[in-house]
mmCIF file of C-alpha atoms in Angstrom:
data_model
loop_
_atom_site.group_PDB
_atom_site.id
_atom_site.type_symbol
_atom_site.label_atom_id
_atom_site.label_comp_id
_atom_site.label_asym_id
_atom_site.label_seq_id
_atom_site.Cartn_x
_atom_site.Cartn_y
_atom_site.Cartn_z
ATOM 1 C CA MET A 1 20.317 57.401 -29.082
ATOM 2 C CA ALA A 2 17.327 59.732 -29.322
ATOM 3 C CA ALA A 3 15.594 60.215 -32.723
ATOM 4 C CA PRO A 4 16.058 63.655 -34.400
ATOM 5 C CA GLU A 5 13.295 66.125 -33.989
ATOM 6 C CA GLY A 6 10.358 65.313 -36.234
ATOM 7 C CA TYR A 7 11.225 61.585 -36.502
ATOM 8 C CA ASN A 8 9.905 58.565 -34.560
ATOM 9 C CA ALA A 9 12.187 55.910 -33.126
ATOM 10 C CA LEU A 10 11.679 52.591 -34.919
ATOM 11 C CA GLY A 11 13.233 50.537 -32.164
ATOM 12 C CA LYS A 12 14.966 47.244 -32.879
ATOM 13 C CA ILE A 13 14.529 46.370 -36.554
ATOM 14 C CA GLY A 14 17.041 43.593 -37.132
ATOM 15 C CA ILE A 15 17.350 39.988 -35.877
ATOM 16 C CA SER A 16 19.979 39.474 -33.193
ATOM 17 C CA TYR A 17 21.257 35.911 -32.917
ATOM 18 C CA LYS A 18 21.959 34.979 -29.268
ATOM 19 C CA GLY A 19 23.233 31.416 -29.696
ATOM 20 C CA GLU A 20 21.949 28.438 -27.698
ATOM 21 C CA TYR A 21 18.917 29.194 -25.553
ATOM 22 C CA ALA A 22 19.627 29.722 -21.844
ATOM 23 C CA SER A 23 16.750 29.828 -19.362
ATOM 24 C CA ASN A 24 18.481 32.411 -17.151
ATOM 25 C CA THR A 25 18.954 34.919 -19.989
ATOM 26 C CA ALA A 26 16.526 37.802 -20.559
ATOM 27 C CA TYR A 27 15.577 37.937 -24.246
ATOM 28 C CA GLU A 28 14.044 40.770 -26.248
ATOM 29 C CA ARG A 29 11.886 40.973 -29.348
ATOM 30 C CA LEU A 30 13.772 39.834 -32.486
ATOM 31 C CA ASP A 31 16.332 37.843 -30.493
ATOM 32 C CA ALA A 32 16.996 34.490 -32.193
ATOM 33 C CA VAL A 33 18.131 31.398 -30.313
ATOM 34 C CA ALA A 34 18.923 27.776 -31.052
ATOM 35 C CA HIS A 35 16.954 25.192 -29.077
ATOM 36 C CA ASN A 36 16.502 21.437 -29.545
ATOM 37 C CA GLY A 37 17.768 21.491 -33.113
ATOM 38 C CA SER A 38 15.610 24.424 -34.283
ATOM 39 C CA THR A 39 16.039 28.185 -34.357
ATOM 40 C CA TYR A 40 13.388 30.361 -32.763
ATOM 41 C CA LEU A 41 12.639 34.090 -32.874
ATOM 42 C CA ALA A 42 11.259 36.017 -29.910
ATOM 43 C CA ILE A 43 8.276 38.115 -30.975
ATOM 44 C CA LYS A 44 7.961 40.022 -27.716
ATOM 45 C CA ASP A 45 10.233 41.311 -24.994
ATOM 46 C CA ALA A 46 10.778 38.881 -22.103
ATOM 47 C CA PRO A 47 9.089 35.915 -23.843
ATOM 48 C CA ASP A 48 7.551 33.393 -21.474
ATOM 49 C CA GLY A 49 9.111 29.935 -21.187
ATOM 50 C CA ALA A 50 11.429 27.927 -23.397
ATOM 51 C CA PRO A 51 11.333 28.491 -27.162
ATOM 52 C CA ARG A 52 8.456 26.790 -29.006
ATOM 53 C CA ASP A 53 6.271 27.765 -31.926
ATOM 54 C CA ASP A 54 3.340 29.128 -29.855
ATOM 55 C CA LYS A 55 2.906 32.330 -31.930
ATOM 56 C CA LEU A 56 2.638 34.334 -28.679
ATOM 57 C CA ASN A 57 6.188 34.350 -27.390
ATOM 58 C CA TRP A 58 8.249 32.550 -30.025
ATOM 59 C CA ILE A 59 7.992 31.470 -33.625
ATOM 60 C CA TYR A 60 10.076 29.139 -35.754
ATOM 61 C CA LEU A 61 12.849 30.878 -37.587
ATOM 62 C CA ALA A 62 14.305 27.635 -38.897
ATOM 63 C CA LYS A 63 12.643 24.356 -38.021
ATOM 64 C CA GLY A 64 14.990 21.482 -37.257
ATOM 65 C CA PHE A 65 14.842 17.913 -38.452
ATOM 66 C CA SER A 66 11.628 16.150 -37.400
ATOM 67 C CA GLY A 67 11.804 12.887 -39.343
ATOM 68 C CA ASP A 68 12.273 9.340 -38.073
ATOM 69 C CA ILE A 69 14.913 9.287 -35.338
ATOM 70 C CA GLY A 70 14.432 5.642 -34.420
ATOM 71 C CA ASP A 71 18.063 4.727 -35.094
ATOM 72 C CA SER A 72 19.558 7.931 -33.694
ATOM 73 C CA GLU A 73 21.891 7.685 -30.716
ATOM 74 C CA ILE A 74 21.155 9.912 -27.732
ATOM 75 C CA ALA A 75 23.877 10.966 -25.338
ATOM 76 C CA PHE A 76 22.584 11.947 -21.890
ATOM 77 C CA THR A 77 23.598 12.120 -18.243
ATOM 78 C CA GLU A 78 21.528 10.856 -15.317
ATOM 79 C CA ALA A 79 19.717 13.720 -13.557
ATOM 80 C CA GLU A 80 20.845 14.614 -10.043
ATOM 81 C CA ASN A 81 17.301 14.693 -8.628
ATOM 82 C CA ARG A 82 14.062 12.905 -9.441
ATOM 83 C CA GLU A 83 11.799 15.475 -11.146
ATOM 84 C CA ASN A 84 8.786 15.439 -13.424
ATOM 85 C CA ILE A 85 9.184 15.832 -17.200
ATOM 86 C CA ASN A 86 8.186 19.260 -18.521
ATOM 87 C CA THR A 87 7.170 20.551 -21.921
ATOM 88 C CA GLY A 88 9.977 22.266 -23.817
ATOM 89 C CA GLU A 89 12.821 20.242 -22.290
ATOM 90 C CA SER A 90 15.508 18.750 -24.464
ATOM 91 C CA VAL A 91 15.546 15.048 -25.269
ATOM 92 C CA LYS A 92 18.751 14.525 -23.303
ATOM 93 C CA THR A 93 17.183 16.185 -20.258
ATOM 94 C CA VAL A 94 14.120 13.975 -20.455
ATOM 95 C CA PHE A 95 16.201 10.805 -20.783
ATOM 96 C CA GLY A 96 18.365 11.947 -17.878
ATOM 97 C CA LYS A 97 15.263 12.225 -15.703
ATOM 98 C CA ILE A 98 14.031 8.811 -16.818
ATOM 99 C CA LYS A 99 17.425 7.262 -15.980
ATOM 100 C CA LYS A 100 17.284 8.819 -12.487
ATOM 101 C CA PHE A 101 13.785 7.405 -11.950
ATOM 102 C CA PHE A 102 14.846 3.860 -12.807
ATOM 103 C CA ALA A 103 18.078 4.170 -10.822
ATOM 104 C CA ASP A 104 16.185 5.166 -7.673
ATOM 105 C CA LEU A 105 13.683 2.328 -8.040
ATOM 106 C CA THR A 106 16.528 -0.210 -8.547
ATOM 107 C CA ALA A 107 15.349 -3.838 -8.967
ATOM 108 C CA PRO A 108 11.591 -3.220 -8.421
ATOM 109 C CA ALA A 109 11.565 -1.020 -11.536
ATOM 110 C CA PHE A 110 11.978 -4.112 -13.699
ATOM 111 C CA ALA A 111 10.160 -6.670 -11.518
ATOM 112 C CA GLN A 112 6.814 -8.225 -12.305
ATOM 113 C CA MET A 113 3.940 -7.047 -10.077
ATOM 114 C CA ILE A 114 1.941 -9.564 -8.047
ATOM 115 C CA THR A 115 -1.610 -8.260 -7.721
ATOM 116 C CA SER A 116 -3.551 -11.098 -6.073
ATOM 117 C CA LYS A 117 -3.358 -12.987 -2.804
ATOM 118 C CA ASP A 118 -3.386 -16.377 -4.568
ATOM 119 C CA ASP A 119 -0.425 -15.448 -6.782
ATOM 120 C CA LEU A 120 1.474 -14.059 -3.800
ATOM 121 C CA LEU A 121 1.079 -17.261 -1.784
ATOM 122 C CA ALA A 122 1.940 -19.419 -4.798
ATOM 123 C CA THR A 123 5.037 -17.482 -5.962
ATOM 124 C CA LYS A 124 8.406 -18.710 -4.678
ATOM 125 C CA ALA A 125 10.712 -17.225 -7.321
ATOM 126 C CA THR A 126 12.669 -14.009 -6.930
ATOM 127 C CA GLY A 127 12.171 -10.893 -9.030
ATOM 128 C CA TYR A 128 8.552 -10.144 -8.156
ATOM 129 C CA VAL A 129 7.063 -7.143 -6.332
ATOM 130 C CA PRO A 130 3.813 -7.601 -4.374
ATOM 131 C CA ASP A 131 0.930 -5.155 -4.558
ATOM 132 C CA ALA A 132 -0.060 -3.744 -1.129
ATOM 133 C CA LYS A 133 -3.580 -5.206 -1.324
ATOM 134 C CA ALA A 134 -2.225 -8.635 -2.259
ATOM 135 C CA VAL A 135 -0.042 -8.548 0.883
ATOM 136 C CA ALA A 136 -2.933 -7.432 3.095
ATOM 137 C CA ASP A 137 -5.231 -10.145 1.729
ATOM 138 C CA ALA A 138 -2.563 -12.798 2.188
ATOM 139 C CA VAL A 139 -1.893 -11.762 5.802
ATOM 140 C CA THR A 140 -5.622 -11.899 6.561
ATOM 141 C CA ASP A 141 -5.877 -15.343 4.955
ATOM 142 C CA VAL A 142 -2.865 -16.770 6.815
ATOM 143 C CA THR A 143 -3.950 -15.234 10.132
ATOM 144 C CA GLY A 144 -7.373 -16.761 9.750
ATOM 145 C CA LYS A 145 -5.891 -20.177 9.091
ATOM 146 C CA LEU A 146 -3.576 -19.890 12.099
ATOM 147 C CA ASN A 147 -6.532 -18.958 14.281
ATOM 148 C CA GLN A 148 -8.292 -22.138 13.175
ATOM 149 C CA ASP A 149 -5.355 -24.527 13.609
ATOM 150 C CA THR A 150 -5.879 -25.006 17.380
ATOM 151 C CA ASP A 151 -9.298 -26.454 18.149
ATOM 152 C CA LEU A 152 -9.346 -25.678 21.873
ATOM 153 C CA THR A 153 -6.742 -23.560 23.662
ATOM 154 C CA LEU A 154 -6.781 -23.245 27.465
ATOM 155 C CA VAL A 155 -5.984 -19.910 29.131
ATOM 156 C CA ASN A 156 -5.833 -19.010 32.831
ATOM 157 C CA CYS A 157 -6.081 -22.740 33.630
ATOM 158 C CA VAL A 158 -4.597 -26.191 33.030
ATOM 159 C CA SER A 159 -6.122 -29.633 32.403
ATOM 160 C CA TRP A 160 -7.422 -31.402 35.491
ATOM 161 C CA SER A 161 -9.793 -34.384 35.679
ATOM 162 C CA SER A 162 -10.211 -35.190 32.002
ATOM 163 C CA ASP A 163 -9.022 -34.416 28.527
ATOM 164 C CA ASN A 164 -10.268 -31.131 27.223
ATOM 165 C CA THR A 165 -11.784 -31.783 23.847
ATOM 166 C CA ILE A 166 -13.980 -30.238 21.205
ATOM 167 C CA SER A 167 -15.380 -32.034 18.173
ATOM 168 C CA LYS A 168 -18.017 -31.506 15.535
ATOM 169 C CA ILE A 169 -20.481 -33.831 13.843
ATOM 170 C CA GLY A 170 -22.458 -32.078 11.154
ATOM 171 C CA ASN A 171 -23.297 -28.743 12.729
ATOM 172 C CA ARG A 172 -23.416 -29.983 16.338
ATOM 173 C CA VAL A 173 -20.382 -29.335 18.525
ATOM 174 C CA PHE A 174 -19.439 -31.467 21.561
ATOM 175 C CA VAL A 175 -17.289 -30.022 24.361
ATOM 176 C CA THR A 176 -15.662 -31.662 27.400
ATOM 177 C CA LEU A 177 -13.786 -29.586 29.951
ATOM 178 C CA GLY A 178 -11.915 -30.407 33.136
ATOM 179 C CA VAL A 179 -9.695 -27.592 34.327
ATOM 180 C CA GLN A 180 -7.791 -26.222 37.296
ATOM 181 C CA ILE A 181 -7.822 -22.434 37.483
ATOM 182 C CA THR A 182 -4.320 -20.927 37.635
ATOM 183 C CA SER A 183 -5.392 -17.283 37.617
ATOM 184 C CA GLU A 184 -5.496 -15.492 40.979
ATOM 185 C CA GLN A 185 -8.996 -14.269 40.111
ATOM 186 C CA SER A 186 -11.597 -15.841 42.468
ATOM 187 C CA SER A 187 -14.871 -14.251 41.345
ATOM 188 C CA GLY A 188 -16.595 -12.784 38.312
ATOM 189 C CA SER A 189 -16.119 -13.815 34.681
ATOM 190 C CA LEU A 190 -12.866 -15.416 33.528
ATOM 191 C CA ILE A 191 -11.852 -16.592 30.058
ATOM 192 C CA ILE A 192 -10.687 -20.181 30.398
ATOM 193 C CA ALA A 193 -10.362 -21.187 26.719
ATOM 194 C CA HIS A 194 -10.624 -20.164 23.091
ATOM 195 C CA ILE A 195 -12.149 -22.295 20.361
ATOM 196 C CA ALA A 196 -11.338 -22.369 16.634
ATOM 197 C CA ARG A 197 -13.581 -20.421 14.294
ATOM 198 C CA THR A 198 -15.122 -23.535 12.810
ATOM 199 C CA TYR A 199 -16.718 -24.246 16.208
ATOM 200 C CA TYR A 200 -18.215 -20.776 16.718
ATOM 201 C CA PRO A 201 -21.843 -21.091 17.875
ATOM 202 C CA LYS A 202 -24.805 -20.311 15.687
ATOM 203 C CA THR A 203 -26.308 -17.958 18.281
ATOM 204 C CA ALA A 204 -24.631 -14.991 19.974
ATOM 205 C CA TYR A 205 -23.925 -16.989 23.116
ATOM 206 C CA VAL A 206 -24.024 -20.630 24.213
ATOM 207 C CA ARG A 207 -24.748 -21.200 27.916
ATOM 208 C CA ALA A 208 -23.915 -24.313 29.911
ATOM 209 C CA SER A 209 -23.228 -25.349 33.484
ATOM 210 C CA ALA A 210 -19.851 -26.260 34.953
ATOM 211 C CA ALA A 211 -19.516 -28.270 38.160
ATOM 212 C CA GLY A 212 -17.170 -26.627 40.634
ATOM 213 C CA GLY A 213 -15.081 -28.250 43.369
ATOM 214 C CA THR A 214 -15.808 -31.429 45.318
ATOM 215 C CA ASN A 215 -19.401 -30.431 45.978
ATOM 216 C CA GLY A 216 -20.198 -30.073 42.304
ATOM 217 C CA ASP A 217 -21.872 -26.717 42.633
ATOM 218 C CA ASN A 218 -23.096 -25.359 39.288
ATOM 219 C CA HIS A 219 -21.435 -22.342 37.750
ATOM 220 C CA MET A 220 -22.458 -20.537 34.585
ATOM 221 C CA LEU A 221 -20.230 -21.122 31.540
ATOM 222 C CA TYR A 222 -20.804 -19.621 28.112
ATOM 223 C CA ILE A 223 -19.169 -19.235 24.688
ATOM 224 C CA ASP A 224 -19.048 -15.849 22.963
ATOM 225 C CA LYS A 225 -19.727 -16.146 19.216
ATOM 226 C CA SER A 226 -17.936 -12.871 18.425
ATOM 227 C CA ASN A 227 -14.460 -14.148 19.432
ATOM 228 C CA GLY A 228 -14.781 -17.829 20.387
ATOM 229 C CA ALA A 229 -13.976 -17.197 24.062
ATOM 230 C CA VAL A 230 -15.121 -19.756 26.655
ATOM 231 C CA ILE A 231 -16.007 -17.771 29.775
ATOM 232 C CA LEU A 232 -16.643 -19.137 33.292
ATOM 233 C CA ASN A 233 -18.409 -17.388 36.163
ATOM 234 C CA LEU A 234 -16.135 -18.720 38.868
ATOM 235 C CA SER A 235 -15.972 -18.655 42.655
ATOM 236 C CA THR A 236 -13.252 -19.525 45.125
ATOM 237 C CA GLU A 237 -13.289 -23.070 43.730
ATOM 238 C CA ARG A 238 -10.207 -23.932 41.682
ATOM 239 C CA TYR A 239 -11.490 -27.011 39.831
ATOM 240 C CA TYR A 240 -14.291 -27.154 37.276
ATOM 241 C CA SER A 241 -15.688 -29.647 34.789
ATOM 242 C CA ALA A 242 -18.358 -29.523 32.117
ATOM 243 C CA SER A 243 -19.734 -31.541 29.224
ATOM 244 C CA PHE A 244 -22.231 -30.073 26.786
ATOM 245 C CA SER A 245 -23.108 -29.609 23.120
ATOM 246 C CA TYR A 246 -24.538 -26.842 20.934
ATOM 247 C CA LEU A 247 -25.266 -25.927 17.330
ATOM 248 C CA ALA A 248 -22.699 -24.212 15.129
ATOM 249 C CA ASN A 249 -23.103 -22.632 11.715
#
């Protein structure tokens, strides 16, 4: 209704109670709502966000109880989706989100975390959750031990004239080889064995001679420090033997 000529419209001058706050409702200045146990008054049209005493959008009209609620019972329902907690939400909404978080995590939510490799390898009981780094460190440790379990492993060949052995006295390593090549390769370099890490040479490579065939022709043999591979420069001969020593770390 328009103001009579010569008068100014005062606009809304009385408080209008709108009941419980609803986020999808458009509120105007002087609208009062109930929210989280308190009553708030909008001090501008289209106030921003949920009611709170920010003095820009809302002010307290009647502040609710704020004493000790330690023994109060809270009724809430688990949230449908996992979402972050936001300022201005009701207590029951926050607890509903917390319940959803724990429900999604299931047993790990209440399990004790294992954060070190040593604890991971030592723990045999259920109800523990391993940290990713603890798992990675444990795998590295176990893999390293597995790699060192076999002193000398033949590849591309089988034992021939003697036992194939490797041993260590102090930091000197002694190797005896007698092999028959099973690979179809007849020239160039061929890996014929792998040694355990404890026997890795001190220098980048260890070179030795291997006798080939019935004539005993010499063929170059060497050990690669980077991976423990025993490599033979072979020919058409199928049988080779060698006995040598070198220094390890």
